[in-house]
Each structure stands twice: as structure tokens, then as C-alpha cells.
mmCIF file of C-alpha atoms in Angstrom:
data_model
loop_
_atom_site.group_PDB
_atom_site.id
_atom_site.type_symbol
_atom_site.label_atom_id
_atom_site.label_comp_id
_atom_site.label_asym_id
_atom_site.label_seq_id
_atom_site.Cartn_x
_atom_site.Cartn_y
_atom_site.Cartn_z
ATOM 1 C CA MET A 3 -114.423 -16.592 144.866
ATOM 2 C CA SER A 4 -113.069 -19.282 142.554
ATOM 3 C CA MET A 5 -115.127 -22.202 141.281
ATOM 4 C CA PRO A 6 -113.358 -24.899 143.393
ATOM 5 C CA GLU A 7 -114.034 -22.858 146.540
ATOM 6 C CA VAL A 8 -117.744 -22.592 145.660
ATOM 7 C CA GLU A 9 -117.991 -26.360 145.110
ATOM 8 C CA LEU A 10 -116.180 -26.977 148.399
ATOM 9 C CA ASN A 11 -118.630 -24.757 150.273
ATOM 10 C CA LYS A 12 -121.544 -26.590 148.684
ATOM 11 C CA ASP A 13 -120.178 -29.925 149.873
ATOM 12 C CA VAL A 14 -119.705 -28.565 153.383
ATOM 13 C CA GLY A 15 -123.244 -27.218 153.353
ATOM 14 C CA LYS A 16 -124.634 -30.605 152.343
ATOM 15 C CA LYS A 17 -122.760 -32.300 155.166
ATOM 16 C CA MET A 18 -124.075 -29.798 157.678
ATOM 17 C CA ILE A 19 -127.692 -30.280 156.588
ATOM 18 C CA ILE A 20 -127.707 -33.971 157.614
ATOM 19 C CA PRO A 21 -127.188 -34.391 161.390
ATOM 20 C CA ASN A 22 -124.644 -36.927 162.538
ATOM 21 C CA TRP A 23 -127.228 -38.982 164.418
ATOM 22 C CA VAL A 24 -129.190 -39.501 161.188
ATOM 23 C CA LYS A 25 -126.084 -40.898 159.486
ATOM 24 C CA GLN A 26 -125.484 -43.191 162.450
ATOM 25 C CA LEU A 27 -128.926 -44.780 162.141
ATOM 26 C CA LYS A 28 -127.715 -46.996 159.301
ATOM 27 C CA ASN A 29 -125.406 -48.684 161.795
ATOM 28 C CA HIS A 30 -128.267 -49.327 164.239
ATOM 29 C CA LYS A 31 -130.724 -51.515 162.365
ATOM 30 C CA THR A 32 -132.473 -52.644 165.541
ATOM 31 C CA LEU A 33 -133.450 -49.049 166.285
ATOM 32 C CA VAL A 34 -134.732 -48.537 162.732
ATOM 33 C CA PHE A 35 -136.822 -51.717 162.791
ATOM 34 C CA GLY A 36 -138.203 -50.843 166.217
ATOM 35 C CA CYS A 37 -139.174 -47.369 165.031
ATOM 36 C CA ILE A 38 -140.955 -48.831 161.993
ATOM 37 C CA PHE A 39 -143.088 -51.070 164.210
ATOM 38 C CA LEU A 40 -143.676 -48.177 166.605
ATOM 39 C CA ILE A 41 -144.862 -45.865 163.829
ATOM 40 C CA ILE A 42 -147.376 -48.481 162.699
ATOM 41 C CA PHE A 43 -148.710 -48.869 166.231
ATOM 42 C CA PHE A 44 -149.029 -45.132 166.755
ATOM 43 C CA ILE A 45 -150.864 -44.726 163.438
ATOM 44 C CA LEU A 46 -153.333 -47.362 164.619
ATOM 45 C CA THR A 47 -153.552 -45.624 167.984
ATOM 46 C CA LEU A 48 -154.227 -42.144 166.617
ATOM 47 C CA PHE A 49 -156.310 -43.019 163.558
ATOM 48 C CA PRO A 50 -158.055 -46.390 164.039
ATOM 49 C CA PHE A 51 -161.231 -45.040 162.410
ATOM 50 C CA LEU A 52 -159.364 -44.702 159.100
ATOM 51 C CA PHE A 53 -158.985 -48.483 158.887
ATOM 52 C CA PHE A 54 -161.880 -49.903 160.897
ATOM 53 C CA ASN A 55 -165.145 -48.039 161.402
ATOM 54 C CA LYS A 56 -167.188 -50.933 162.774
ATOM 55 C CA ASP A 57 -168.857 -50.435 166.131
ATOM 56 C CA ILE A 58 -166.887 -52.638 168.513
ATOM 57 C CA THR A 59 -169.443 -52.406 171.346
ATOM 58 C CA ILE A 60 -172.691 -53.525 169.659
ATOM 59 C CA GLN A 61 -173.672 -57.177 169.955
ATOM 60 C CA THR A 62 -174.787 -58.755 166.683
ATOM 61 C CA GLU A 63 -177.157 -61.572 165.810
ATOM 62 C CA SER A 64 -176.326 -65.039 167.078
ATOM 63 C CA ALA A 65 -175.416 -66.257 163.567
ATOM 64 C CA LEU A 66 -172.229 -64.137 163.656
ATOM 65 C CA ARG A 67 -171.028 -65.291 167.058
ATOM 66 C CA LEU A 68 -167.770 -67.228 167.248
ATOM 67 C CA LYS A 69 -167.339 -67.143 163.481
ATOM 68 C CA ALA A 70 -164.024 -68.477 162.224
ATOM 69 C CA PRO A 71 -161.692 -66.151 160.254
ATOM 70 C CA SER A 72 -163.086 -65.220 156.846
ATOM 71 C CA LEU A 73 -162.779 -62.486 154.226
ATOM 72 C CA GLU A 74 -165.394 -60.382 156.023
ATOM 73 C CA HIS A 75 -163.848 -61.024 159.446
ATOM 74 C CA PRO A 76 -160.119 -61.793 158.888
ATOM 75 C CA PHE A 77 -159.599 -62.792 162.532
ATOM 76 C CA GLY A 78 -163.083 -64.032 163.271
ATOM 77 C CA THR A 79 -165.681 -62.816 165.760
ATOM 78 C CA ASP A 80 -166.053 -63.201 169.512
ATOM 79 C CA HIS A 81 -168.830 -64.731 171.595
ATOM 80 C CA LEU A 82 -170.974 -61.623 171.062
ATOM 81 C CA GLY A 83 -170.447 -61.447 167.318
ATOM 82 C CA ARG A 84 -168.044 -58.497 167.401
ATOM 83 C CA ASP A 85 -165.200 -58.321 164.882
ATOM 84 C CA ILE A 86 -161.940 -59.274 166.610
ATOM 85 C CA LEU A 87 -159.654 -57.288 164.308
ATOM 86 C CA SER A 88 -161.623 -54.066 164.850
ATOM 87 C CA ARG A 89 -161.661 -54.551 168.611
ATOM 88 C CA VAL A 90 -157.920 -55.214 168.745
ATOM 89 C CA VAL A 91 -157.088 -52.166 166.605
ATOM 90 C CA TRP A 92 -159.305 -49.909 168.713
ATOM 91 C CA GLY A 93 -157.934 -51.573 171.841
ATOM 92 C CA THR A 94 -154.441 -50.546 170.722
ATOM 93 C CA ARG A 95 -155.395 -46.946 171.498
ATOM 94 C CA VAL A 96 -156.407 -47.891 175.039
ATOM 95 C CA SER A 97 -153.481 -50.188 175.817
ATOM 96 C CA LEU A 98 -150.749 -47.955 174.405
ATOM 97 C CA GLY A 99 -152.435 -44.800 175.689
ATOM 98 C CA ILE A 100 -152.521 -46.123 179.242
ATOM 99 C CA SER A 101 -148.946 -47.447 179.086
ATOM 100 C CA VAL A 102 -147.407 -44.320 177.542
ATOM 101 C CA GLY A 103 -149.374 -41.951 179.771
ATOM 102 C CA ALA A 104 -148.379 -43.820 182.924
ATOM 103 C CA MET A 105 -144.719 -43.964 181.903
ATOM 104 C CA VAL A 106 -144.583 -40.256 181.065
ATOM 105 C CA PHE A 107 -146.044 -39.394 184.470
ATOM 106 C CA ALA A 108 -143.646 -41.784 186.236
ATOM 107 C CA MET A 109 -140.660 -40.404 184.325
ATOM 108 C CA ILE A 110 -141.507 -36.766 185.089
ATOM 109 C CA LEU A 111 -142.258 -37.288 188.776
ATOM 110 C CA GLY A 112 -139.666 -39.972 189.496
ATOM 111 C CA GLY A 113 -137.017 -38.213 187.413
ATOM 112 C CA SER A 114 -137.648 -34.885 189.159
ATOM 113 C CA LEU A 115 -137.384 -36.464 192.599
ATOM 114 C CA GLY A 116 -134.261 -38.384 191.589
ATOM 115 C CA LEU A 117 -132.661 -35.253 190.131
ATOM 116 C CA THR A 118 -133.279 -33.221 193.279
ATOM 117 C CA SER A 119 -132.359 -36.042 195.636
ATOM 118 C CA GLY A 120 -129.168 -36.946 193.805
ATOM 119 C CA TYR A 121 -127.959 -33.379 193.442
ATOM 120 C CA PHE A 122 -128.634 -32.030 196.946
ATOM 121 C CA GLY A 123 -128.371 -35.267 198.945
ATOM 122 C CA GLY A 124 -128.719 -34.954 202.713
ATOM 123 C CA ILE A 125 -131.881 -35.754 204.646
ATOM 124 C CA PHE A 126 -134.037 -35.296 201.571
ATOM 125 C CA ASP A 127 -132.102 -38.022 199.802
ATOM 126 C CA ASN A 128 -132.293 -40.344 202.811
ATOM 127 C CA ILE A 129 -136.063 -39.971 203.222
ATOM 128 C CA PHE A 130 -136.924 -40.539 199.576
ATOM 129 C CA GLY A 131 -134.345 -43.308 199.286
ATOM 130 C CA ARG A 132 -135.979 -45.300 202.093
ATOM 131 C CA VAL A 133 -139.470 -44.793 200.663
ATOM 132 C CA ILE A 134 -138.295 -45.967 197.250
ATOM 133 C CA ASP A 135 -136.682 -49.036 198.853
ATOM 134 C CA VAL A 136 -140.087 -49.998 200.279
ATOM 135 C CA PHE A 137 -141.676 -49.911 196.810
ATOM 136 C CA TYR A 138 -138.735 -51.839 195.357
ATOM 137 C CA SER A 139 -139.289 -54.677 197.815
ATOM 138 C CA PHE A 140 -142.473 -55.718 195.964
ATOM 139 C CA PRO A 141 -142.529 -57.432 192.542
ATOM 140 C CA SER A 142 -143.890 -55.036 189.910
ATOM 141 C CA GLN A 143 -146.831 -57.260 188.922
ATOM 142 C CA ILE A 144 -147.929 -57.814 192.518
ATOM 143 C CA LEU A 145 -147.591 -54.127 193.375
ATOM 144 C CA GLY A 146 -149.564 -53.077 190.286
ATOM 145 C CA ILE A 147 -152.387 -55.511 191.025
ATOM 146 C CA PHE A 148 -152.453 -54.434 194.678
ATOM 147 C CA ILE A 149 -152.701 -50.720 193.872
ATOM 148 C CA ALA A 150 -155.247 -51.191 191.068
ATOM 149 C CA GLY A 151 -157.315 -53.452 193.325
ATOM 150 C CA ILE A 152 -157.436 -50.796 196.053
ATOM 151 C CA LEU A 153 -158.260 -47.942 193.673
ATOM 152 C CA GLY A 154 -160.859 -49.897 191.691
ATOM 153 C CA PRO A 155 -161.219 -50.779 188.008
ATOM 154 C CA SER A 156 -160.906 -47.790 185.648
ATOM 155 C CA VAL A 157 -158.540 -46.413 183.023
ATOM 156 C CA VAL A 158 -157.270 -43.632 185.286
ATOM 157 C CA ASN A 159 -156.638 -45.981 188.193
ATOM 158 C CA VAL A 160 -154.670 -48.380 185.986
ATOM 159 C CA MET A 161 -152.503 -45.470 184.822
ATOM 160 C CA ILE A 162 -151.899 -44.462 188.433
ATOM 161 C CA ALA A 163 -151.005 -48.039 189.414
ATOM 162 C CA ILE A 164 -148.507 -48.447 186.546
ATOM 163 C CA ALA A 165 -146.999 -45.015 187.232
ATOM 164 C CA ILE A 166 -146.465 -45.873 190.906
ATOM 165 C CA VAL A 167 -144.805 -49.157 189.927
ATOM 166 C CA PHE A 168 -142.296 -47.406 187.649
ATOM 167 C CA LEU A 169 -141.722 -44.255 189.699
ATOM 168 C CA PRO A 170 -138.967 -45.916 191.822
ATOM 169 C CA VAL A 171 -137.224 -47.111 188.644
ATOM 170 C CA PHE A 172 -136.942 -43.591 187.230
ATOM 171 C CA PHE A 173 -135.987 -42.215 190.637
ATOM 172 C CA ARG A 174 -133.039 -44.579 190.973
ATOM 173 C CA THR A 175 -131.961 -44.237 187.341
ATOM 174 C CA MET A 176 -131.914 -40.448 187.482
ATOM 175 C CA ARG A 177 -130.373 -40.283 190.939
ATOM 176 C CA SER A 178 -127.466 -42.593 190.107
ATOM 177 C CA SER A 179 -126.719 -40.609 186.949
ATOM 178 C CA VAL A 180 -126.896 -37.250 188.767
ATOM 179 C CA VAL A 181 -124.627 -38.421 191.593
ATOM 180 C CA LYS A 182 -121.934 -39.175 189.011
ATOM 181 C CA GLU A 183 -122.436 -35.946 187.074
ATOM 182 C CA LYS A 184 -122.397 -33.533 190.014
ATOM 183 C CA GLU A 185 -118.827 -34.584 190.907
ATOM 184 C CA LYS A 186 -117.424 -33.624 187.506
ATOM 185 C CA GLU A 187 -115.285 -30.584 186.870
ATOM 186 C CA TYR A 188 -117.787 -28.652 184.781
ATOM 187 C CA VAL A 189 -120.114 -28.426 187.806
ATOM 188 C CA GLU A 190 -117.350 -26.907 189.927
ATOM 189 C CA ALA A 191 -116.509 -24.555 187.067
ATOM 190 C CA ALA A 192 -120.134 -23.444 186.861
ATOM 191 C CA ARG A 193 -120.227 -22.762 190.601
ATOM 192 C CA SER A 194 -117.013 -20.735 190.386
ATOM 193 C CA LEU A 195 -118.691 -18.556 187.740
ATOM 194 C CA GLY A 196 -121.455 -17.689 190.199
ATOM 195 C CA MET A 197 -124.222 -19.954 188.867
ATOM 196 C CA ASN A 198 -126.710 -21.107 191.503
ATOM 197 C CA ASP A 199 -127.394 -24.777 192.178
ATOM 198 C CA TRP A 200 -130.878 -24.828 190.626
ATOM 199 C CA TYR A 201 -129.562 -23.414 187.347
ATOM 200 C CA ILE A 202 -126.660 -25.892 187.275
ATOM 201 C CA MET A 203 -128.974 -28.777 188.133
ATOM 202 C CA PHE A 204 -131.617 -28.108 185.454
ATOM 203 C CA VAL A 205 -129.448 -26.678 182.681
ATOM 204 C CA HIS A 206 -126.207 -28.666 182.915
ATOM 205 C CA VAL A 207 -126.599 -31.767 185.105
ATOM 206 C CA LEU A 208 -130.039 -32.726 183.804
ATOM 207 C CA ARG A 209 -128.939 -32.463 180.182
ATOM 208 C CA ASN A 210 -126.026 -34.836 180.802
ATOM 209 C CA SER A 211 -128.092 -37.272 182.906
ATOM 210 C CA ILE A 212 -131.120 -37.712 180.665
ATOM 211 C CA VAL A 213 -129.742 -40.453 178.377
ATOM 212 C CA PRO A 214 -130.145 -43.392 180.827
ATOM 213 C CA VAL A 215 -133.633 -42.164 181.710
ATOM 214 C CA THR A 216 -134.592 -42.039 178.023
ATOM 215 C CA VAL A 217 -133.391 -45.590 177.487
ATOM 216 C CA GLN A 218 -135.197 -46.716 180.636
ATOM 217 C CA PHE A 219 -138.399 -45.132 179.333
ATOM 218 C CA THR A 220 -138.410 -47.165 176.122
ATOM 219 C CA VAL A 221 -137.403 -50.412 177.816
ATOM 220 C CA GLY A 222 -139.915 -49.832 180.623
ATOM 221 C CA LEU A 223 -142.721 -49.306 178.130
ATOM 222 C CA ALA A 224 -142.426 -52.951 177.126
ATOM 223 C CA VAL A 225 -142.989 -53.995 180.747
ATOM 224 C CA ALA A 226 -145.779 -51.419 181.188
ATOM 225 C CA ILE A 227 -147.662 -52.896 178.219
ATOM 226 C CA GLN A 228 -147.496 -56.341 179.794
ATOM 227 C CA LEU A 229 -148.640 -54.968 183.157
ATOM 228 C CA GLU A 230 -151.566 -53.118 181.563
ATOM 229 C CA ALA A 231 -152.586 -56.300 179.754
ATOM 230 C CA ALA A 232 -152.381 -58.259 183.011
ATOM 231 C CA LEU A 233 -154.585 -55.750 184.819
ATOM 232 C CA GLY A 234 -157.051 -55.719 181.920
ATOM 233 C CA PHE A 235 -157.093 -59.531 181.873
ATOM 234 C CA LEU A 236 -157.990 -59.532 185.584
ATOM 235 C CA GLY A 237 -160.820 -57.045 185.029
ATOM 236 C CA LEU A 238 -159.061 -54.139 186.747
ATOM 237 C CA GLY A 239 -158.562 -52.077 183.590
ATOM 238 C CA VAL A 240 -160.938 -50.727 180.983
ATOM 239 C CA GLN A 241 -164.474 -51.968 181.535
ATOM 240 C CA PRO A 242 -166.845 -53.562 178.985
ATOM 241 C CA PRO A 243 -167.951 -52.864 176.345
ATOM 242 C CA ALA A 244 -164.689 -50.947 175.700
ATOM 243 C CA ALA A 245 -161.714 -52.985 174.564
ATOM 244 C CA SER A 246 -158.053 -53.349 175.439
ATOM 245 C CA TRP A 247 -155.594 -56.127 174.687
ATOM 246 C CA GLY A 248 -155.923 -57.581 178.168
ATOM 247 C CA SER A 249 -159.718 -57.492 178.222
ATOM 248 C CA ILE A 250 -159.923 -59.190 174.801
ATOM 249 C CA LEU A 251 -157.591 -61.919 176.049
ATOM 250 C CA ASN A 252 -159.932 -62.356 178.993
ATOM 251 C CA ASP A 253 -162.923 -62.625 176.640
ATOM 252 C CA GLY A 254 -161.282 -65.505 174.798
ATOM 253 C CA ILE A 255 -160.106 -67.537 177.775
ATOM 254 C CA ASP A 256 -163.343 -69.577 177.936
ATOM 255 C CA TYR A 257 -163.260 -70.303 174.186
ATOM 256 C CA LEU A 258 -159.555 -71.031 173.813
ATOM 257 C CA LEU A 259 -160.009 -74.656 172.698
ATOM 258 C CA PHE A 260 -162.603 -74.165 169.941
ATOM 259 C CA ALA A 261 -162.262 -70.425 169.122
ATOM 260 C CA PRO A 262 -158.555 -69.610 169.652
ATOM 261 C CA TRP A 263 -158.660 -66.685 167.209
ATOM 262 C CA ILE A 264 -160.180 -64.499 169.926
ATOM 263 C CA SER A 265 -156.919 -64.586 171.882
ATOM 264 C CA ILE A 266 -154.355 -64.967 169.099
ATOM 265 C CA LEU A 267 -154.566 -61.460 167.609
ATOM 266 C CA PRO A 268 -154.382 -59.388 170.831
ATOM 267 C CA GLY A 269 -151.529 -61.610 171.984
ATOM 268 C CA LEU A 270 -149.740 -61.053 168.679
ATOM 269 C CA PHE A 271 -150.189 -57.281 168.885
ATOM 270 C CA MET A 272 -148.862 -57.260 172.437
ATOM 271 C CA VAL A 273 -145.809 -59.354 171.494
ATOM 272 C CA LEU A 274 -145.003 -57.054 168.558
ATOM 273 C CA ALA A 275 -145.375 -53.926 170.717
ATOM 274 C CA VAL A 276 -143.106 -55.327 173.430
ATOM 275 C CA PHE A 277 -140.627 -56.471 170.779
ATOM 276 C CA SER A 278 -140.551 -53.039 169.098
ATOM 277 C CA PHE A 279 -139.947 -51.142 172.345
ATOM 278 C CA ASN A 280 -137.177 -53.560 173.307
ATOM 279 C CA LEU A 281 -135.537 -52.991 169.918
ATOM 280 C CA ILE A 282 -135.798 -49.219 170.363
ATOM 281 C CA GLY A 283 -134.366 -49.409 173.869
ATOM 282 C CA ASP A 284 -131.388 -51.488 172.733
ATOM 283 C CA GLY A 285 -130.852 -49.224 169.714
ATOM 284 C CA LEU A 286 -130.977 -46.037 171.776
ATOM 285 C CA ARG A 287 -128.532 -47.500 174.278
ATOM 286 C CA ASP A 288 -126.045 -48.194 171.473
ATOM 287 C CA LEU A 289 -126.677 -44.873 169.718
ATOM 288 C CA LEU A 290 -126.476 -42.608 172.750
ATOM 289 C CA ASP A 291 -123.785 -44.437 174.729
ATOM 290 C CA PRO A 292 -120.479 -42.669 173.994
ATOM 291 C CA HIS A 293 -118.554 -45.770 175.114
ATOM 292 C CA SER A 294 -120.359 -48.087 172.720
ATOM 293 C CA ASP A 295 -118.193 -49.726 170.057
ATOM 294 C CA ARG A 296 -121.096 -50.171 167.646
#
């Protein structure tokens, strides 16, 4: 093999090592920025003890209560003398854990029902479609509060309430995508080769219908975070002395005029989390949409 051929093969090998989607990231700055924020939040979620090892549940002496921001307490203390920054960082684990867990459950269950309903249709599709329409008739916040109020205040019940709220969204998203995909020629070609419907549905149709569901997951997470905070603010989420963004906001509502730092930091964390997931959702939509011009 001559030297030019060897150099050519090396260049080809280098191009093959880097996937195309990695090269495309430079054209999707919103996705990159969203991922940077998301990585920071997940580091705080998984390893909060590496940054803050203060006990966020123990009440301190009265001299430390409602202390303004200082070097020792960068975002001040609450009415029980607990460090606000530590509570917010540890509360990130609870708030994001509940939101992500609920959305994963809703995506799996709602996506599975939508996949089956959209592919097979018939009476199964009609029954589930009418049930989903009933859930869609309620605003998401009202439905979440109603379900959490019936089940009672706890972390698990909040996850169930949020999952039920978003289950119809994933059902409709998956179903509409599957209905379009099952009419395409490759499905008929697969049937003509003797493949059964379950194999076609899970191997071929699902793979080509998952993009809208993935985008919906990231965009829905932003709404799920707000819903979890609302339920925590109303006392339906994690119970004291544990912390979440919503419960910390509730702690500061009575001291908003003369100790606003109690509510500022959890609100800031929530805004940044919602902002990052919206950026990721928009970036994924542009990156994965084959008809996108960007």
C-alpha cells in the first residue's frame, strides 16, 4: 500500500471515530448550554454531600435564626437557623428526583399504551382515547393537586400525581407518531416478509416514533418541576424536616418582607432548572428533526 493511501485511510478513520451528531452540536448552542446547566444540577443531585455536609434538619440556637447572607451562610439562614444554601442543594435531590422519576414512569406507561393503541387501533384505541380525553379536560395543576390531595402528602404520592398528569401527554404524543408511521411502506414491506405485528411495532415503528416522545420528555420535565414545587409549597410533597424547593419557598412566605433570602435561592434554582430543560428540549427538537433547517 502506498503512502498516500495510508494517509487517506487514516483520515477516513478519524472521521468515523467522531459521530455526526457530535459534530452537529456546535450548531445547536442552546442544547449545549442546557446540557451544561443540567450536568451541574445532576452533580448536586447525586453528590450534595461533597459540597455541603451541614445537617439541614437540626434547629440551631436562636442567635442564628433569620441571619442575613454572610461568608459563613452565603444565602442566610431560615427561621429555625438552618443554612438556606445547604437546604436548597439537598432539596435539589428531592425536587429533581421526584420530577424525573414521575416523568420516566409516565413516559414508559403512557408511551406503551400509545404505541399499542396507535398501532392496533380498534376498540382498544377507542376506550383508551376516551379515558385520556377525560384526564385532558382538567388543567394539569388542578389535576395534580386533586390527586395528591386524595392520596395524601408523601414523596411517592407526589410522584404518582405528577405521573398521572403527564401520562395522557405521552399517550397522545406516541399515538399520533405511531399512526403516521404504521402507514408507511417499510411496515408493509416488513409484513410481506412474514414479520409479526409485535416485532414490527417494537423494533421498527417504535424506533421511528421515539423522537417526539424524547423531546416531550425534556420539555415536560420543566413543567413537572413547577408542579412538584407547587405541591411542595402547598404541603402535599416532602414533609418537614426534609427539604424541597417548594417546601423551602413555603417556609419563607411569612418572612418575605424582612428575610427575602429564604425564598430567593430556591426560586432561582427552580428557574434555572426549568430554563435548562427548555433549552434542551428546543435543542433536541432542532437536532433530531430531519426537516429542521438549523
